[in-house]
JSON list of C-alpha atoms in Angstrom, two decimals:
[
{"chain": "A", "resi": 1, "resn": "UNK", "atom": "CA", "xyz": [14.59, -27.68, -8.24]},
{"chain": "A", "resi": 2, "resn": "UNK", "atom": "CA", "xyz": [12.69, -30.47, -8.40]},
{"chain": "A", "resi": 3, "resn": "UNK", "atom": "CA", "xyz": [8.69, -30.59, -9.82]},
{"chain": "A", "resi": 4, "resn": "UNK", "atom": "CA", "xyz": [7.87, -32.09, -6.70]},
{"chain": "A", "resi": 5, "resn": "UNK", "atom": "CA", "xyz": [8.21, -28.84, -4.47]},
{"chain": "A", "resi": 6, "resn": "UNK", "atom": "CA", "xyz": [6.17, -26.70, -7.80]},
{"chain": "A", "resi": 7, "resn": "UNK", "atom": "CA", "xyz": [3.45, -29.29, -7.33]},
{"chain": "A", "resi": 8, "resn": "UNK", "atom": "CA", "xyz": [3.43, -28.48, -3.65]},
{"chain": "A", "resi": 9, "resn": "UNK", "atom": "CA", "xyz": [3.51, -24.69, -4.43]},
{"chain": "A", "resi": 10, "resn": "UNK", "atom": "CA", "xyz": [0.64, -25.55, -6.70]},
{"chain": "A", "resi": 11, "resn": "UNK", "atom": "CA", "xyz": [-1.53, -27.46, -3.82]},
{"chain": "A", "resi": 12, "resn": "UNK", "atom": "CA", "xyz": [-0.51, -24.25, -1.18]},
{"chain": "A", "resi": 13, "resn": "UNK", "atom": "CA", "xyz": [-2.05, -22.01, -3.49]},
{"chain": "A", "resi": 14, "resn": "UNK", "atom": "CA", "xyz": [-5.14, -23.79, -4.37]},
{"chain": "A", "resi": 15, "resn": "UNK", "atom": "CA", "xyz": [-5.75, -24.95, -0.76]},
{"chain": "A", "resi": 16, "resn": "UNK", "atom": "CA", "xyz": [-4.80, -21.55, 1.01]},
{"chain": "A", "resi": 17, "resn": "UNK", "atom": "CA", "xyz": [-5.24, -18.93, -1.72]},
{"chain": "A", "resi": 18, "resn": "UNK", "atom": "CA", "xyz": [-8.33, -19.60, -3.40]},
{"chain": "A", "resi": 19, "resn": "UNK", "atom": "CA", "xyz": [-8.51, -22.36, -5.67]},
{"chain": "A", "resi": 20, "resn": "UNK", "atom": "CA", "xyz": [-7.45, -23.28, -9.34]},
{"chain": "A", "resi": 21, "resn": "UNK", "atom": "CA", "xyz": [-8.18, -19.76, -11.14]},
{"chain": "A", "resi": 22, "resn": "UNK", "atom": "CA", "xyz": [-5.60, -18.26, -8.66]},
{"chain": "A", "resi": 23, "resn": "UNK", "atom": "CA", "xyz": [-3.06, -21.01, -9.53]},
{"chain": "A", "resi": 24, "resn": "UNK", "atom": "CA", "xyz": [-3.64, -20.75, -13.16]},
{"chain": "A", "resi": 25, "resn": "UNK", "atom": "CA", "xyz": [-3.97, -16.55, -12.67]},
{"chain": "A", "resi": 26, "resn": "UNK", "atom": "CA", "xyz": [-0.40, -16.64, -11.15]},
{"chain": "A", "resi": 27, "resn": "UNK", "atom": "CA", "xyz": [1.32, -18.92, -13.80]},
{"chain": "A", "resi": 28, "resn": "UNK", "atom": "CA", "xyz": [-0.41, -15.89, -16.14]},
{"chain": "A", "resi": 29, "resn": "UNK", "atom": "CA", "xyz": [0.88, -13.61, -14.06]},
{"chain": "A", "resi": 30, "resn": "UNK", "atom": "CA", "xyz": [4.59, -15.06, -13.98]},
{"chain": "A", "resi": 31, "resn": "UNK", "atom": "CA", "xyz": [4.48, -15.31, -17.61]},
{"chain": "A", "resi": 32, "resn": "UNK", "atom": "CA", "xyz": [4.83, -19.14, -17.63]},
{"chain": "A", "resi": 33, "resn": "UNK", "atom": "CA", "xyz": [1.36, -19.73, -18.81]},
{"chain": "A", "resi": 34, "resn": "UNK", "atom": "CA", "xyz": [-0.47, -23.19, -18.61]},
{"chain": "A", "resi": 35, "resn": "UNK", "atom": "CA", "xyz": [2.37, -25.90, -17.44]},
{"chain": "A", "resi": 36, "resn": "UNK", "atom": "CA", "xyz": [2.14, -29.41, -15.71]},
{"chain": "A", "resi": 37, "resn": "UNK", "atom": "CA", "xyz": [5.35, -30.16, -13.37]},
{"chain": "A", "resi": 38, "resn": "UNK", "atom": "CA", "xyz": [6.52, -33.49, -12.89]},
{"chain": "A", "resi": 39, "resn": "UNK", "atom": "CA", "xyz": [7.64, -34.63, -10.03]},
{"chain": "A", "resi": 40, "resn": "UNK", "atom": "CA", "xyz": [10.90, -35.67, -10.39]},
{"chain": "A", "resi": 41, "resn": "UNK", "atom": "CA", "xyz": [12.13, -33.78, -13.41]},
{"chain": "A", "resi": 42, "resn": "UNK", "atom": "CA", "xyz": [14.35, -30.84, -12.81]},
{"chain": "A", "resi": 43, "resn": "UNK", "atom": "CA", "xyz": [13.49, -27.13, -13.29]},
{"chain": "A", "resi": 44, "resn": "UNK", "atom": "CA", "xyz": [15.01, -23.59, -13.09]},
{"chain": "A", "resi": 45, "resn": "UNK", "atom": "CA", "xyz": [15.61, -22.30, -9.79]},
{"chain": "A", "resi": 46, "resn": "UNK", "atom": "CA", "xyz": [14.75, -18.92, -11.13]},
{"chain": "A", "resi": 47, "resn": "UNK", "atom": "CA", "xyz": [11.00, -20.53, -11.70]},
{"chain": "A", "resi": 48, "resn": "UNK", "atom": "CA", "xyz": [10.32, -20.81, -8.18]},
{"chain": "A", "resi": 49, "resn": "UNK", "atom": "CA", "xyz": [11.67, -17.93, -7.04]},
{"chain": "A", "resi": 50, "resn": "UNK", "atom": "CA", "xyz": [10.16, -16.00, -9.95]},
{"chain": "A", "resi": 51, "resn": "UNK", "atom": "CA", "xyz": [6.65, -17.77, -8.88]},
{"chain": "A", "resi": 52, "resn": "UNK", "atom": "CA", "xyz": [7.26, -16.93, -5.04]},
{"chain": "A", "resi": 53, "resn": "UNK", "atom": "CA", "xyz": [7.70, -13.24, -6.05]},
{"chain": "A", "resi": 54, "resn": "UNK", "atom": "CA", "xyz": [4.96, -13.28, -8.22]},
{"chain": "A", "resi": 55, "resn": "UNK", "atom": "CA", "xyz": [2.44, -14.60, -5.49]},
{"chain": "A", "resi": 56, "resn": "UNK", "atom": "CA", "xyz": [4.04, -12.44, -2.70]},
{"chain": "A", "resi": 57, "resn": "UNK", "atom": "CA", "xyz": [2.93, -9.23, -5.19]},
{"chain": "A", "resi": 58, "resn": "UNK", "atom": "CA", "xyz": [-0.15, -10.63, -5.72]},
{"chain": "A", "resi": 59, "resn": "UNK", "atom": "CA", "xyz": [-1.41, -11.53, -2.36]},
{"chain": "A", "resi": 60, "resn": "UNK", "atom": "CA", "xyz": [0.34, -7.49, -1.55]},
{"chain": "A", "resi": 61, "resn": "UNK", "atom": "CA", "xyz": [2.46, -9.82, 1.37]},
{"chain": "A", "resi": 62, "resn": "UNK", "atom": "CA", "xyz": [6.23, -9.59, 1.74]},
{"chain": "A", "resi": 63, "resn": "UNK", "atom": "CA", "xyz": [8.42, -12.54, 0.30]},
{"chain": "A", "resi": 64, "resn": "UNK", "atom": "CA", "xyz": [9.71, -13.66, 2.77]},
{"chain": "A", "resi": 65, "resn": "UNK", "atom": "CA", "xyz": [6.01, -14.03, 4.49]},
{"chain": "A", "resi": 66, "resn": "UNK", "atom": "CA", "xyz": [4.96, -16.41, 1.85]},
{"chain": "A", "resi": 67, "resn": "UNK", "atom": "CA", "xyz": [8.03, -17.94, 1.57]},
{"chain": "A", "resi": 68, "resn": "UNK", "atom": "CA", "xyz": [7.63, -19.32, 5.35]},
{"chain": "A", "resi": 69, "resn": "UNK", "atom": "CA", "xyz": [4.23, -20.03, 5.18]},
{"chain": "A", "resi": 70, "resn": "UNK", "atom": "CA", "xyz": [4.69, -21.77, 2.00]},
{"chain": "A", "resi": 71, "resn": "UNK", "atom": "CA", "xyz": [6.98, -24.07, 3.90]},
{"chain": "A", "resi": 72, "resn": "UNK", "atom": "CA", "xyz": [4.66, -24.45, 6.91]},
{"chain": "A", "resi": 73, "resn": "UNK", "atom": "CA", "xyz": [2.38, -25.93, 4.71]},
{"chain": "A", "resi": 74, "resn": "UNK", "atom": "CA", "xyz": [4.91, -28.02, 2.78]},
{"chain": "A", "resi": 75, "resn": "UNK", "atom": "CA", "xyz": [6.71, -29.32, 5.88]},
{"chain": "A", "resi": 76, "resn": "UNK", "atom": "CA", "xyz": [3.77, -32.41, 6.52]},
{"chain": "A", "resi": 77, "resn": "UNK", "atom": "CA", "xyz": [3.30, -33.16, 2.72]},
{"chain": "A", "resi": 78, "resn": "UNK", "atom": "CA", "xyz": [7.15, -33.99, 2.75]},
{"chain": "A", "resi": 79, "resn": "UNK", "atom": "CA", "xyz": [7.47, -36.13, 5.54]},
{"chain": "A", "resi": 80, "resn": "UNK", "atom": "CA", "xyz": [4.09, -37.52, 3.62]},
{"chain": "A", "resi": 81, "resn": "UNK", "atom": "CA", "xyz": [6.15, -37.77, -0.04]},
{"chain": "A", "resi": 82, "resn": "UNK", "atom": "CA", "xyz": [9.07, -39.16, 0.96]},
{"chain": "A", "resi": 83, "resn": "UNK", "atom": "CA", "xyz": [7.30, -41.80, 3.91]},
{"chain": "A", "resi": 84, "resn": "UNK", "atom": "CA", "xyz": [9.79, -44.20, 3.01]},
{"chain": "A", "resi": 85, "resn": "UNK", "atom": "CA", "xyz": [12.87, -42.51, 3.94]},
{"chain": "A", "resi": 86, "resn": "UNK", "atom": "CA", "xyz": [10.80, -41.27, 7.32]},
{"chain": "A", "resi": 87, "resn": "UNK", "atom": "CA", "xyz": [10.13, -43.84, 10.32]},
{"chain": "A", "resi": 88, "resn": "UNK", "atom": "CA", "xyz": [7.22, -43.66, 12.13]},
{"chain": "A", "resi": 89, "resn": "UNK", "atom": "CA", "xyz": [8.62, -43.19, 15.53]},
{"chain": "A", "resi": 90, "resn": "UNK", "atom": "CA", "xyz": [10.42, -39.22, 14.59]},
{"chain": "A", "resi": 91, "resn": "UNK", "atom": "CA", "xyz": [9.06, -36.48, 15.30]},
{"chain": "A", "resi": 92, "resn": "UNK", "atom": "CA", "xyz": [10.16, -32.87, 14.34]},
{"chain": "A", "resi": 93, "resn": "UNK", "atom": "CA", "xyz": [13.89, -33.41, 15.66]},
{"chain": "A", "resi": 94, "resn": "UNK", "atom": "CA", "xyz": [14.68, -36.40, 14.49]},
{"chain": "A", "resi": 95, "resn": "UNK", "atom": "CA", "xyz": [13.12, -35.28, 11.17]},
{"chain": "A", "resi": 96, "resn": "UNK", "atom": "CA", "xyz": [15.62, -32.59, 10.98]},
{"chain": "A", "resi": 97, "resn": "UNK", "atom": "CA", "xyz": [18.46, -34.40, 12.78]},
{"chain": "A", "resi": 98, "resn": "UNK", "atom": "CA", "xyz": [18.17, -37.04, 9.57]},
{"chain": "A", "resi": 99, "resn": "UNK", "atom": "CA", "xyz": [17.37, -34.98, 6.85]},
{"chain": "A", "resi": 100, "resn": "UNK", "atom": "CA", "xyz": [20.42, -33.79, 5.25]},
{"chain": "A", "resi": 101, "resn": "UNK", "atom": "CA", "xyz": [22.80, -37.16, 5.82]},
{"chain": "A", "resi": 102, "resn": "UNK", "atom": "CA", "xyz": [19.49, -39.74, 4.63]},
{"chain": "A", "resi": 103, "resn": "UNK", "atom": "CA", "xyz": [16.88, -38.01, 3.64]},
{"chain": "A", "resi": 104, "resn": "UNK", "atom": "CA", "xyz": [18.34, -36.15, 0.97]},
{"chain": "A", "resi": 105, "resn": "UNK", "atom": "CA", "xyz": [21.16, -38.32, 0.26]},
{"chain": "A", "resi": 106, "resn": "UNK", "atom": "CA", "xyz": [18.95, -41.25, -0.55]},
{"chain": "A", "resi": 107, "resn": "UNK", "atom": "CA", "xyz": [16.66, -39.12, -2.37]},
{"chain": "A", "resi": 108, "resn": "UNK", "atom": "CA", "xyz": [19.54, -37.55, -4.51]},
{"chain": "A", "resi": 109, "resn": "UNK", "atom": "CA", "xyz": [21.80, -40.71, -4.60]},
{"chain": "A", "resi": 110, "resn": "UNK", "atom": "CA", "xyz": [21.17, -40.99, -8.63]},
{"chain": "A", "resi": 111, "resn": "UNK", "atom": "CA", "xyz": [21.36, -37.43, -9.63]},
{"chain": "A", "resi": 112, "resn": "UNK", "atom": "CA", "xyz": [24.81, -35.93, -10.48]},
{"chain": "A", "resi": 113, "resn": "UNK", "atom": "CA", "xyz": [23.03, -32.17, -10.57]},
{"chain": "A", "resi": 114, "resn": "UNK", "atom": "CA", "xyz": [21.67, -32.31, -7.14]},
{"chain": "A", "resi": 115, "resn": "UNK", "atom": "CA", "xyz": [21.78, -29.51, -5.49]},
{"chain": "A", "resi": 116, "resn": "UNK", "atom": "CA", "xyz": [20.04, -29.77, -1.74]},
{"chain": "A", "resi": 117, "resn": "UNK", "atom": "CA", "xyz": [20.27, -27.40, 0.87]},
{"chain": "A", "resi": 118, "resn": "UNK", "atom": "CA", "xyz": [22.94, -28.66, 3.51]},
{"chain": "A", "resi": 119, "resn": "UNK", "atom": "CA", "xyz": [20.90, -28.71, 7.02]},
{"chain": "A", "resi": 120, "resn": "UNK", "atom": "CA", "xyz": [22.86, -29.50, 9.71]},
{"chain": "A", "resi": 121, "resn": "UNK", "atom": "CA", "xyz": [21.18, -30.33, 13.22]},
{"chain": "A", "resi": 122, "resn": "UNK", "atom": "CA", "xyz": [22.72, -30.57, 16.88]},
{"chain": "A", "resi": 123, "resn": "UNK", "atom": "CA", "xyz": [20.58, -31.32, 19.62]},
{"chain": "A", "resi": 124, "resn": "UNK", "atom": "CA", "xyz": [21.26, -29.24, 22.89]},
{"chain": "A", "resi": 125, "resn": "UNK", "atom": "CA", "xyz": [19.53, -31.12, 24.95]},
{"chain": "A", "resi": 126, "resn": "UNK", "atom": "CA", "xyz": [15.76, -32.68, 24.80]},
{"chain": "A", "resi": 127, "resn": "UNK", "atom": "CA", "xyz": [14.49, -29.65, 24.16]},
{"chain": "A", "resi": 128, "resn": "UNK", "atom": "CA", "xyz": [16.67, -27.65, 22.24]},
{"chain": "A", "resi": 129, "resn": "UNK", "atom": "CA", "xyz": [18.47, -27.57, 18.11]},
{"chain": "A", "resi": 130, "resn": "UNK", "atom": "CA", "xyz": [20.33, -25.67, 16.58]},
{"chain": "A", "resi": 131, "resn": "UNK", "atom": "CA", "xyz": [19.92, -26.14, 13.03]},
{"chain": "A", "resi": 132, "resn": "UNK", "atom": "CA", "xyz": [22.17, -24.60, 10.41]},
{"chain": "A", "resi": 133, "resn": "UNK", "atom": "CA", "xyz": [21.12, -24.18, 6.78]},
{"chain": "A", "resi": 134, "resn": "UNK", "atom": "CA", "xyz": [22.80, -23.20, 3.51]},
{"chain": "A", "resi": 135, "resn": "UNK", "atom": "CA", "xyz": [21.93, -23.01, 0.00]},
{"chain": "A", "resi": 136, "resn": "UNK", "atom": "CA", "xyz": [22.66, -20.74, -2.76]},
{"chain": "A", "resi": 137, "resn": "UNK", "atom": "CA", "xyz": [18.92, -20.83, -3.23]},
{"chain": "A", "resi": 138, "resn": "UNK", "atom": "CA", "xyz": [18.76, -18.38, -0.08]},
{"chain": "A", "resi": 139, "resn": "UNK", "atom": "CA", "xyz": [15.16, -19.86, 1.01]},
{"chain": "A", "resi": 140, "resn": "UNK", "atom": "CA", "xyz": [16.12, -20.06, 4.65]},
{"chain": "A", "resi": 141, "resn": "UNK", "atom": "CA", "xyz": [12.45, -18.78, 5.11]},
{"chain": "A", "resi": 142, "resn": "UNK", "atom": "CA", "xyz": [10.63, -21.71, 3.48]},
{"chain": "A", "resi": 143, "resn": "UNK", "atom": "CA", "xyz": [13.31, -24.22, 6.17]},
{"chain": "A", "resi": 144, "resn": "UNK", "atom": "CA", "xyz": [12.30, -21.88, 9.33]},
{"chain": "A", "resi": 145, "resn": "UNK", "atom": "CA", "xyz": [8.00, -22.21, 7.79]},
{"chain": "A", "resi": 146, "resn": "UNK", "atom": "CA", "xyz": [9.25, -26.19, 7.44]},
{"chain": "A", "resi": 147, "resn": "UNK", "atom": "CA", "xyz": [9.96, -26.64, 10.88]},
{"chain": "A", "resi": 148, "resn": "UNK", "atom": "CA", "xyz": [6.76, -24.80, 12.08]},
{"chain": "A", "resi": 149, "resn": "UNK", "atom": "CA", "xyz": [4.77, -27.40, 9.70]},
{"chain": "A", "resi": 150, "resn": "UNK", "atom": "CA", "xyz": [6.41, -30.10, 11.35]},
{"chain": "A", "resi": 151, "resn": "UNK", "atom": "CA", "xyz": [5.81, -29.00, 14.46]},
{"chain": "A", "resi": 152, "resn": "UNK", "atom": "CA", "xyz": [2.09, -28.94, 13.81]},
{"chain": "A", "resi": 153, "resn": "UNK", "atom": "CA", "xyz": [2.27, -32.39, 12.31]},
{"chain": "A", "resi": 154, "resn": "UNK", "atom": "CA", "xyz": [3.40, -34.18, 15.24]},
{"chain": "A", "resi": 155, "resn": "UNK", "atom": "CA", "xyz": [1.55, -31.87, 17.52]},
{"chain": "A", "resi": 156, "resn": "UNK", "atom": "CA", "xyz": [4.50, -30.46, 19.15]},
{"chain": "A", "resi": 157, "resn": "UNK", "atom": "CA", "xyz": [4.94, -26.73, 20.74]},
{"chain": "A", "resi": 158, "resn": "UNK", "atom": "CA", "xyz": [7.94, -25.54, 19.17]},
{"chain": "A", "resi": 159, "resn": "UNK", "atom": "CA", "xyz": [9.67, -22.48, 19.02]},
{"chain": "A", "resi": 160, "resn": "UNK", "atom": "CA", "xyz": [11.98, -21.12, 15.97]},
{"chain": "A", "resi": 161, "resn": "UNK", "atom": "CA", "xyz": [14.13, -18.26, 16.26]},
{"chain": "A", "resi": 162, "resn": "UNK", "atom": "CA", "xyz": [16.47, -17.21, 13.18]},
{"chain": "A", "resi": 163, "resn": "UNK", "atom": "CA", "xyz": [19.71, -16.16, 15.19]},
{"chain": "A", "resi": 164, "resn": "UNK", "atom": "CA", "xyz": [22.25, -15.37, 11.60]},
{"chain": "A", "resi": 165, "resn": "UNK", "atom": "CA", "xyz": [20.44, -14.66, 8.27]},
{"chain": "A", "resi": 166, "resn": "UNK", "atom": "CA", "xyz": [22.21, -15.11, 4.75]},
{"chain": "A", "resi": 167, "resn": "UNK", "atom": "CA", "xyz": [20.04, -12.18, 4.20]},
{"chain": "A", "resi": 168, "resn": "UNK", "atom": "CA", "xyz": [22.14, -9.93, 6.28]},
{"chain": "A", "resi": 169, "resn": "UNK", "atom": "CA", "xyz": [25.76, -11.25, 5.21]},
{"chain": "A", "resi": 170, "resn": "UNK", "atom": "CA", "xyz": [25.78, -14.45, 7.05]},
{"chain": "A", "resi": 171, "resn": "UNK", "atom": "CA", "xyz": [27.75, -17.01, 5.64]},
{"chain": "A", "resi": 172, "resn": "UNK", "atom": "CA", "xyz": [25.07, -19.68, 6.84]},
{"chain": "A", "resi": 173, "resn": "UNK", "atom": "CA", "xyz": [21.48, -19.49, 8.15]},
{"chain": "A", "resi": 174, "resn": "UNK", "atom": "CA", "xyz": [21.30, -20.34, 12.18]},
{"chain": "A", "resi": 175, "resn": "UNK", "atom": "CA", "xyz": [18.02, -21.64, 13.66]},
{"chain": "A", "resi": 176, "resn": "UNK", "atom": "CA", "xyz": [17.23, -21.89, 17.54]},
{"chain": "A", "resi": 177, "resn": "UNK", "atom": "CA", "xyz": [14.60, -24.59, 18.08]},
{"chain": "A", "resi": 178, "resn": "UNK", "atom": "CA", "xyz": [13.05, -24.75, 21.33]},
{"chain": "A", "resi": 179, "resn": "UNK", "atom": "CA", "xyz": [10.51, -27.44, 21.83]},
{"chain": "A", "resi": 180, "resn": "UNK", "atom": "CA", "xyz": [8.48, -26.86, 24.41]},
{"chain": "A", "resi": 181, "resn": "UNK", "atom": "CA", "xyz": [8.32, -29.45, 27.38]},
{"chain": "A", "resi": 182, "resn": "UNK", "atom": "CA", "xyz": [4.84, -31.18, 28.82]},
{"chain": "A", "resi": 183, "resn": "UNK", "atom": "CA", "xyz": [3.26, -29.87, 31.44]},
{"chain": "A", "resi": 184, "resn": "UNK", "atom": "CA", "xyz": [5.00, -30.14, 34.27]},
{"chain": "A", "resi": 185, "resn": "UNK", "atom": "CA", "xyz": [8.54, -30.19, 32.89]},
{"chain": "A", "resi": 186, "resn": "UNK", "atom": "CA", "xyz": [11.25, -27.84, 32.96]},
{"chain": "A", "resi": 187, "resn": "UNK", "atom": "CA", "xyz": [13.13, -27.04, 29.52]},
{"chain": "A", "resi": 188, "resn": "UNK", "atom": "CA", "xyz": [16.80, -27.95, 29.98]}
]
């Protein structure tokens, strides 16, 4: 995993769980002690996750419940972080529709251990995905928390429903994504 996303993890828990001391408290906590991520070096999956758990015991909040709101808040920095790769015009679909295939593929184009998540989106009409994630990170809860933070970002009324968990023997993760017409239009 890259440093970027522990940097994030980093801001979300200063900015929404009480500053630096509870940042530098949970490092304690995890047993990692005092450590500076960089951005684009490479660290242990088993960090995050071990950092996730960590802050999901602390705050006395299931996983999975800081796991999505974790990604609700990281879903704006991205699009933020990675501008470049982003044009101005998207908004949440086209985010998601262009993620896997450019996003990630020009941001991993140089690294022979990269390991995204594979995200596949297919519109269903104007107002309707269905996006499909995999990983062997399992952090389908942090994708559905990332598509509720870009939702917000571009000030859009959108909907996510999980229909097929890895979590419950799913081979894949299955996301229904409604966006929510303007007044005055029918969904299709």
């Amino acid at each position: 995993m890259y440093g970027v996303i522990f940097d994030f993890l980093r801001s979300y828990v200063i900015e929404r769980h009480g500053g630096r001391a509870t940042w530098d408290a949970l490092l304690a906590e995890a047993g990692i002690g005092y450590k500076v991520y960089f951005p684009v070096a490479q660290y242990p999956d088993e960090e995050i996750v071990n950092l996730a758990s960590t802050a999901a015991r602390m705050l006395k909040v299931p996983l999975p419940a800081v796991l999505e709101d974790f990604g609700d808040f990281v879903g704006p920095s991205l699009v933020t972080y990675y501008e470049m790769f982003v044009r101005p015009e998207w908004r949440t679909f086209e985010v998601l529709e262009n993620a896997s295939n450019k996003i990630h593929d020009a941001i991993h184009r140089h690294n022979p251990r990269r390991n995204p998540p594979e995200l596949r989106a297919t519109r269903q009409g104007e107002h309707r995905m269905l996006l499909t994630y995999h990983s062997e990170r399992r952090l389908c809860f942090v994708a559905k928390g990332i598509v509720k933070g870009l939702s917000k970002k571009y000030g859009e009324d959108i909907e996510v429903r999980e229909t097929q968990c890895m979590h419950y023997g799913a081979e894949r993760c299955h996301f229904e994504i409604l966006r929510r017409s303007p007044v005055g239009y029918g969904m299709d």
